[in-house]
Coordinates of C-alpha atoms in Angstrom, one line a residue:
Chain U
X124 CA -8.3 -19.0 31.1
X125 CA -9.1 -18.4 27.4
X126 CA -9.4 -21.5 24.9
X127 CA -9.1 -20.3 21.2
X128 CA -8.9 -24.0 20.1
X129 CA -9.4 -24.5 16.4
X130 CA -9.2 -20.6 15.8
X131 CA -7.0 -19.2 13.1
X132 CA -5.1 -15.9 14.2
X133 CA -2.9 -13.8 11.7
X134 CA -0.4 -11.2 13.4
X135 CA 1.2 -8.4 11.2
X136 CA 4.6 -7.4 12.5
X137 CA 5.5 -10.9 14.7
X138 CA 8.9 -10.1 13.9
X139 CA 8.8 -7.0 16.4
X140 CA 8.4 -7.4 19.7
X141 CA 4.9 -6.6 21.2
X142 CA 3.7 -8.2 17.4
X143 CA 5.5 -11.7 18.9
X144 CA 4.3 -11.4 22.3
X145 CA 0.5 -11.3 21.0
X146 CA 1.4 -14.6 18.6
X147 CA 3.2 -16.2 22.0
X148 CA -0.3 -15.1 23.7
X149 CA -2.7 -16.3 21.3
X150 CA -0.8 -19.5 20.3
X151 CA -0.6 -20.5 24.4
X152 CA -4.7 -20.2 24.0
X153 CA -4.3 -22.9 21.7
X154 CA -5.2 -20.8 18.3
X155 CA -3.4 -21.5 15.5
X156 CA -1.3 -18.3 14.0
X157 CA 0.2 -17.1 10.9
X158 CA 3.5 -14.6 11.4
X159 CA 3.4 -12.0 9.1
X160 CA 6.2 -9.4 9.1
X161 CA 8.9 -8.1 6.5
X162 CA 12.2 -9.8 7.9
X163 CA 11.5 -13.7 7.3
X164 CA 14.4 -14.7 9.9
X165 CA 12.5 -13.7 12.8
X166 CA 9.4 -15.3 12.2
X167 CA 11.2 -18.6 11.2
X168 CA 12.8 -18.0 14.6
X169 CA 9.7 -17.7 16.4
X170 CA 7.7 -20.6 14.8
X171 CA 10.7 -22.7 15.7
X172 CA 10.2 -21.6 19.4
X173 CA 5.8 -22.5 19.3
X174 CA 6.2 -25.6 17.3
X175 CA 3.4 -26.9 16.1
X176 CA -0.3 -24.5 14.6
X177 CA 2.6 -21.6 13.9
X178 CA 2.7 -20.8 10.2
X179 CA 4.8 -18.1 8.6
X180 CA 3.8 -16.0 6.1
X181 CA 6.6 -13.1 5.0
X182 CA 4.9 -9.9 3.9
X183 CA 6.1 -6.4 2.2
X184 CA 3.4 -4.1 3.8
X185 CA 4.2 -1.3 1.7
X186 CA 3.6 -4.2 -1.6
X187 CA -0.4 -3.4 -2.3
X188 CA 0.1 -6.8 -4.6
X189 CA 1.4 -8.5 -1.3
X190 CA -0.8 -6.5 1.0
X191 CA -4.2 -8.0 -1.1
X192 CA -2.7 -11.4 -1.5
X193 CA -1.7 -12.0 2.6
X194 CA -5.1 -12.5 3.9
X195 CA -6.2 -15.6 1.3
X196 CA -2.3 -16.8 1.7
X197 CA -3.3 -16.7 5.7
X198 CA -6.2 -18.6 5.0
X199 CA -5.2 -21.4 2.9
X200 CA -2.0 -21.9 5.5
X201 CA -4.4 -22.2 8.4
X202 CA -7.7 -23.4 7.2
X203 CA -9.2 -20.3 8.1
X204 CA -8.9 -16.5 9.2
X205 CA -10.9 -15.9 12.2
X206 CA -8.6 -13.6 14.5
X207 CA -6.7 -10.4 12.6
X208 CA -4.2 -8.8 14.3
X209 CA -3.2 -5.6 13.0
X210 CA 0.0 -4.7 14.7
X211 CA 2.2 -3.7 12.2
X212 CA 3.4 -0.4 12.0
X213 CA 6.2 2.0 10.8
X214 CA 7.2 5.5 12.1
X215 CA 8.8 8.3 10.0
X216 CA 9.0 11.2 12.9
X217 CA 9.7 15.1 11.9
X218 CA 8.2 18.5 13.2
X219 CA 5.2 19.1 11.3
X220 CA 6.9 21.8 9.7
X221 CA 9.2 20.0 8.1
X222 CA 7.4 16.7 7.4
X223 CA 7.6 15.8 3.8
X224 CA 4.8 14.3 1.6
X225 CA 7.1 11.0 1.3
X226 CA 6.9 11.0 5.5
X227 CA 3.2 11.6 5.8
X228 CA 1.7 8.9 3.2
X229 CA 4.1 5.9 3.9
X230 CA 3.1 6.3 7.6
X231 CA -0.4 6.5 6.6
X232 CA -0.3 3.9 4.3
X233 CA 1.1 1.2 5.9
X234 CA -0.3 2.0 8.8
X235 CA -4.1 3.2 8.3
X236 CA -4.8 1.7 4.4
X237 CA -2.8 -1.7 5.1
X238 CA -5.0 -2.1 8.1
X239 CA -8.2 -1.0 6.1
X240 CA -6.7 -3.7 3.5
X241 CA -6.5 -6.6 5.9
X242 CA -9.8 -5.9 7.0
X243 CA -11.5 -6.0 4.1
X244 CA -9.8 -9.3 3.2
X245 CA -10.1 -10.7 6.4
X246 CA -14.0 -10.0 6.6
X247 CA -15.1 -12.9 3.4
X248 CA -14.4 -15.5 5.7
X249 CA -15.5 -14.1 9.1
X250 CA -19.3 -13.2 7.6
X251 CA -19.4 -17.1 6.1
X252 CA -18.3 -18.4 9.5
X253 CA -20.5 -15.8 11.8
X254 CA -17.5 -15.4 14.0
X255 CA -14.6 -12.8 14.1
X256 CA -12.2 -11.0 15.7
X257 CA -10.2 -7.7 14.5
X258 CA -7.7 -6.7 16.6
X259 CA -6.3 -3.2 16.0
X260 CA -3.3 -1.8 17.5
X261 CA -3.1 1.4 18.0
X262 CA -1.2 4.2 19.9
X263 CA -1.7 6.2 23.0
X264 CA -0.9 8.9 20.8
X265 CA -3.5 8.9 18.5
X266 CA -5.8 10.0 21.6
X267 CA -3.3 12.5 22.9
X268 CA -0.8 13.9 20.0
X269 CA 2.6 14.0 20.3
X270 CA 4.9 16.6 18.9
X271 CA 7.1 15.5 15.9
X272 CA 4.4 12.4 15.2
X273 CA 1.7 14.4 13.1
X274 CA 1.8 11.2 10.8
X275 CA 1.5 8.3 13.2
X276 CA -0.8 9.7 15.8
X277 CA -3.1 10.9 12.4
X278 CA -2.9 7.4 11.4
X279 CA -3.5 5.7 14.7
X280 CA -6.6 7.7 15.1
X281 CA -7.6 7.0 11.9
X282 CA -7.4 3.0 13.3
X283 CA -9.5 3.7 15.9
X284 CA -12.8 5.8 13.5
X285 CA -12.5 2.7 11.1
X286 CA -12.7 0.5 13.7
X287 CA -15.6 1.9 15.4
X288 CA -17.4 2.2 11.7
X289 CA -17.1 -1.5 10.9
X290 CA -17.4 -2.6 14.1
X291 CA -21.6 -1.3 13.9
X292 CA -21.2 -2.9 10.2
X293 CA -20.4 -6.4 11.1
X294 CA -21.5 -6.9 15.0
X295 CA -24.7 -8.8 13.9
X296 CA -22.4 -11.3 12.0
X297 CA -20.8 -12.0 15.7
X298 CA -17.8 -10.6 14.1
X299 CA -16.0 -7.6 16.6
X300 CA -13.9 -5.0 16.1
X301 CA -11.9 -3.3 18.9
X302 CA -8.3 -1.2 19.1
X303 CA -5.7 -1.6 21.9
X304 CA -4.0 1.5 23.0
X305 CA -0.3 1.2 24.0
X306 CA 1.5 3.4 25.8
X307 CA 5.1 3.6 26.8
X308 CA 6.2 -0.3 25.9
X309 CA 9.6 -1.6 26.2
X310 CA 10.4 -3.1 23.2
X311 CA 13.6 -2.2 20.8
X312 CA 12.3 1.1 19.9
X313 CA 11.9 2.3 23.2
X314 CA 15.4 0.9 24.3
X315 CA 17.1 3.5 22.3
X316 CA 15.9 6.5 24.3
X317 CA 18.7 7.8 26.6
X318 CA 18.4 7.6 30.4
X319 CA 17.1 11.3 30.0
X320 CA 14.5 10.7 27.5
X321 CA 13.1 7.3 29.4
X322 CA 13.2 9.2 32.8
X323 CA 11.1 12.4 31.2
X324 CA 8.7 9.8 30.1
X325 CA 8.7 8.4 33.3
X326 CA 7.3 11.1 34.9
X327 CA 4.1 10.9 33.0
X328 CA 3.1 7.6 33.9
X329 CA 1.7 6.9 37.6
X330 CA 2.9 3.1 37.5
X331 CA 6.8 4.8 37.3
X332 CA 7.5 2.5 34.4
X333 CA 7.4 1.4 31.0
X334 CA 4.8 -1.9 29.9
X335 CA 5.8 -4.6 28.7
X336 CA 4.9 -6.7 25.2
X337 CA 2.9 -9.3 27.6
X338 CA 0.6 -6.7 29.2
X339 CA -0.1 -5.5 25.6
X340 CA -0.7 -9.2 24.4
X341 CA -2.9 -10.2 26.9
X342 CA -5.4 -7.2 26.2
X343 CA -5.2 -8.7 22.6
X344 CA -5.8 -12.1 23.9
X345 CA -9.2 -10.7 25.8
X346 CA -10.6 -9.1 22.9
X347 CA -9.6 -12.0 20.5
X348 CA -11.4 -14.9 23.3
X349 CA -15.3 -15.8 23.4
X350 CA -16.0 -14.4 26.3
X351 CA -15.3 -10.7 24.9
X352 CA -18.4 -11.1 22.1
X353 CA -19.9 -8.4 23.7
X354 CA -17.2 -5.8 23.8
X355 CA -17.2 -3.9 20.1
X356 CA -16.3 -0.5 18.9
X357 CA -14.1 0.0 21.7
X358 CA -10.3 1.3 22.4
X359 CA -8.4 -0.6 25.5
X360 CA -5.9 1.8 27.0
X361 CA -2.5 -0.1 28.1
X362 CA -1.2 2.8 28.9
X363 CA 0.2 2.7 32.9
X364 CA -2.4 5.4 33.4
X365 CA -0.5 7.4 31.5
X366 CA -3.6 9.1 29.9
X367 CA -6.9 7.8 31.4
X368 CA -9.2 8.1 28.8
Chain K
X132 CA -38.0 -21.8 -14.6
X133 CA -34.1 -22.0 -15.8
X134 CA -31.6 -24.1 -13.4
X135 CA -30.0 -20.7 -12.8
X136 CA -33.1 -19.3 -11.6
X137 CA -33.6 -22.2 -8.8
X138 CA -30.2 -22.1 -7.2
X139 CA -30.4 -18.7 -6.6
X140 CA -34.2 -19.1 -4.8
X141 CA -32.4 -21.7 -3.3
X142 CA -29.8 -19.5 -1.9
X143 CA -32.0 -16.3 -1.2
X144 CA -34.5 -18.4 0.7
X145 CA -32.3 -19.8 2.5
X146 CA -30.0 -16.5 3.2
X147 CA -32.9 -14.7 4.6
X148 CA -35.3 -17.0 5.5
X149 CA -38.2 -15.5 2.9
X150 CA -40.5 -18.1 1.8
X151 CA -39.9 -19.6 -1.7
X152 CA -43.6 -17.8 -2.7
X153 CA -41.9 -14.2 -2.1
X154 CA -39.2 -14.5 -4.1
X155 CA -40.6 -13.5 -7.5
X156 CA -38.5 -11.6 -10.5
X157 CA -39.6 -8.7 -9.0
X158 CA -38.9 -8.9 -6.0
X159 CA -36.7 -6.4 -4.4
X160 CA -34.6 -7.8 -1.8
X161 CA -33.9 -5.4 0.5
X162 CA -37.9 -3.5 0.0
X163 CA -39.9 -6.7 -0.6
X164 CA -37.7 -9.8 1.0
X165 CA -35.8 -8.0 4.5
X166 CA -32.6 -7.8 3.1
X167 CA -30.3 -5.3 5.2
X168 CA -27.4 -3.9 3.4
X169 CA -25.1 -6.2 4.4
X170 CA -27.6 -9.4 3.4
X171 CA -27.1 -8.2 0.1
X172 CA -23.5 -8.1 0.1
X173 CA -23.8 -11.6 1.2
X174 CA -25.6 -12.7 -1.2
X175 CA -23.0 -11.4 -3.9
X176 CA -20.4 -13.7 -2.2
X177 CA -23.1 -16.9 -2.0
X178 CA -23.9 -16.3 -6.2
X179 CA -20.0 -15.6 -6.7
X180 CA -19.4 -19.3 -4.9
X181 CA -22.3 -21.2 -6.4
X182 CA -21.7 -20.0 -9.7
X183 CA -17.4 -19.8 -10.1
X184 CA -18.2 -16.4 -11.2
X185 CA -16.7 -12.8 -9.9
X186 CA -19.5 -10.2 -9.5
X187 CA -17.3 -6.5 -9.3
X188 CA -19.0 -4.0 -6.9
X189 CA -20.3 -1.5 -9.3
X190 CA -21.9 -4.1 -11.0
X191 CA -23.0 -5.7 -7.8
X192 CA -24.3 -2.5 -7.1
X193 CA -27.6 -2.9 -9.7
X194 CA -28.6 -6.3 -8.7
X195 CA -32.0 -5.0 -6.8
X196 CA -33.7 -7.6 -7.2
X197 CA -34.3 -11.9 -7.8
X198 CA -34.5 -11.1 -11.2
X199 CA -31.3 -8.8 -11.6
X200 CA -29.7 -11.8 -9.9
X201 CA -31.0 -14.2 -12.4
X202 CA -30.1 -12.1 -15.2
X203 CA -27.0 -10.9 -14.4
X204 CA -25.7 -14.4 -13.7
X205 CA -26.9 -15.9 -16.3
X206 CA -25.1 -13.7 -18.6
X207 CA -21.8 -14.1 -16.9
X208 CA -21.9 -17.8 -16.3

């Protein structure tokens, strides 16, 4: 349904597993995409799987050198940056009371200042061309909270303000800027909640289960297409209905 | 009027589509030529490209005008 032929997409964190659906996604659109992640075997793994237009491009997000560098190193790969995908992201989880400084800013800064990075890198190109797409992943919890993630849900609803702001900055260059909310997604981090913890969880979603990668990778793939050139600023919830916002 | 001096008209007249008349040394881009914020910013990358040169943001920051443009690239380049 949606042709991204001779667009250029990078994805942070392809070695997880919603960051590997959205390359799978974007890739079967016919873009070309660049696999950025921290563990090189992976990606190697997963450009072997999409063949041809997959490049991979091994990144240290918590390197500022690296971080500055990936977004020219994306661009001379592909031939272009037209699509970012910011998907990477760490958690460091403790009670607020006893979250330390060390816990707070790596969070933050891999998750909110790398992504306010890539941007900025990623934006050079995108104004010359008058086309762009920034994808943003963000959280369910940085709209709702959630005890013992003061950090992440700070720095996912940090994503979505600096989204919003450059998205009224560039939307006249045709260049958009939009966040996709997750929810509950079964990927390896959610795997190793016990039966207890998933079934609690449960409870709180009307569509009685957990998403999958796909479901998140095809909202990306809307907001990344042509026809969504009209759709800027905004947060997609993927959520299950788990919080209808 | 210095090469410098044309291939920047060149690129301000064509970046935002000012006749070549307006675009005198004094001529503020963003008061006099309809320059937006963001034009300007553009412009720093087209004189950074047509020149080879790197223009930092605080200095980026005092080019007003055509002939701050001039000037300053002339200097650097």
């Amino acid at each position: 349904m949606f042709d991204l032929t001779g667009k250029c997409a990078l994805v942070t964190g392809a070695s997880g597993g919603i960051g590997g659906e959205i390359a799978r996604a974007l890739h079967a659109a016919s873009a070309t995409v660049g696999l950025s992640g921290t563990r090189e075997a992976p990606l190697q793994d997963l450009a072997a799987e999409l063949g041809e237009r997959a490049h991979v491009l091994p990144c240290n997000l918590s390197d500022p050198e690296a971080v500055a560098a990936l977004p020219k190193q994306a661009t001379e790969a592909m031939g272009s940056l037209d699509i970012l995908v910011n998907n990477a992201g760490i958690t460091r989880d403790n009670l607020f009371m006893r979250m330390s400084d060390d816990e707070w800013q790596s969070v933050i800064d891999v998750n909110l200042t790398v992504t306010f990075k890539l941007c900025k890198g990623a934006l050079r190109g995108m104004m010359k061309s008058r086309w762009g797409r920034i994808i943003n992943i963000s959280s369910v919890v940085g709209a709702t909270g959630n005890p013992g993630q003061g950090n992440y849900a700070a720095a996912k609803a940090g994503m979505v303000g600096m989204s919003k702001s450059l998205a009224y900055e560039v939307a006249s260059r045709n260049i958009t800027v939009n966040a996709v909310a997750p929810g509950f997604i079964q990927t390896a981090m959610t795997d190793k909640l016990t039966d207890d913890q998933k079934s609690a969880i449960l409870t709180q979603i009307p569509t009685g289960r957990m998403g999958t990668p796909e479901e998140i990778a095809a909202a990306v793939l809307y907001l990344a297409s042509p026809e969504a050139a009209y759709v800027t600023g905004t947060t997609l919830h993927v959520n299950g209905g788990m919080a209808m916002l | 009027m210095s090469d410098v001096a044309d291939r920047v008209k060149k690129i301000v007249v064509e970046h935002l589509g000012v006749e070549e008349e307006k675009v005198v040394e004094s001529a503020s881009f963003i008061d006099d030529l309809g320059a937006d914020s963001l034009d300007t910013v553009e412009l720093v990358m087209a004189f950074e490209e047509e020149f080879g040169i790197e223009i930092p943001d605080d200095a980026a920051e005092t080019i007003q005008t055509f002939g701050d443009a001039v000037k300053f690239i002339s200097e650097a380049a």
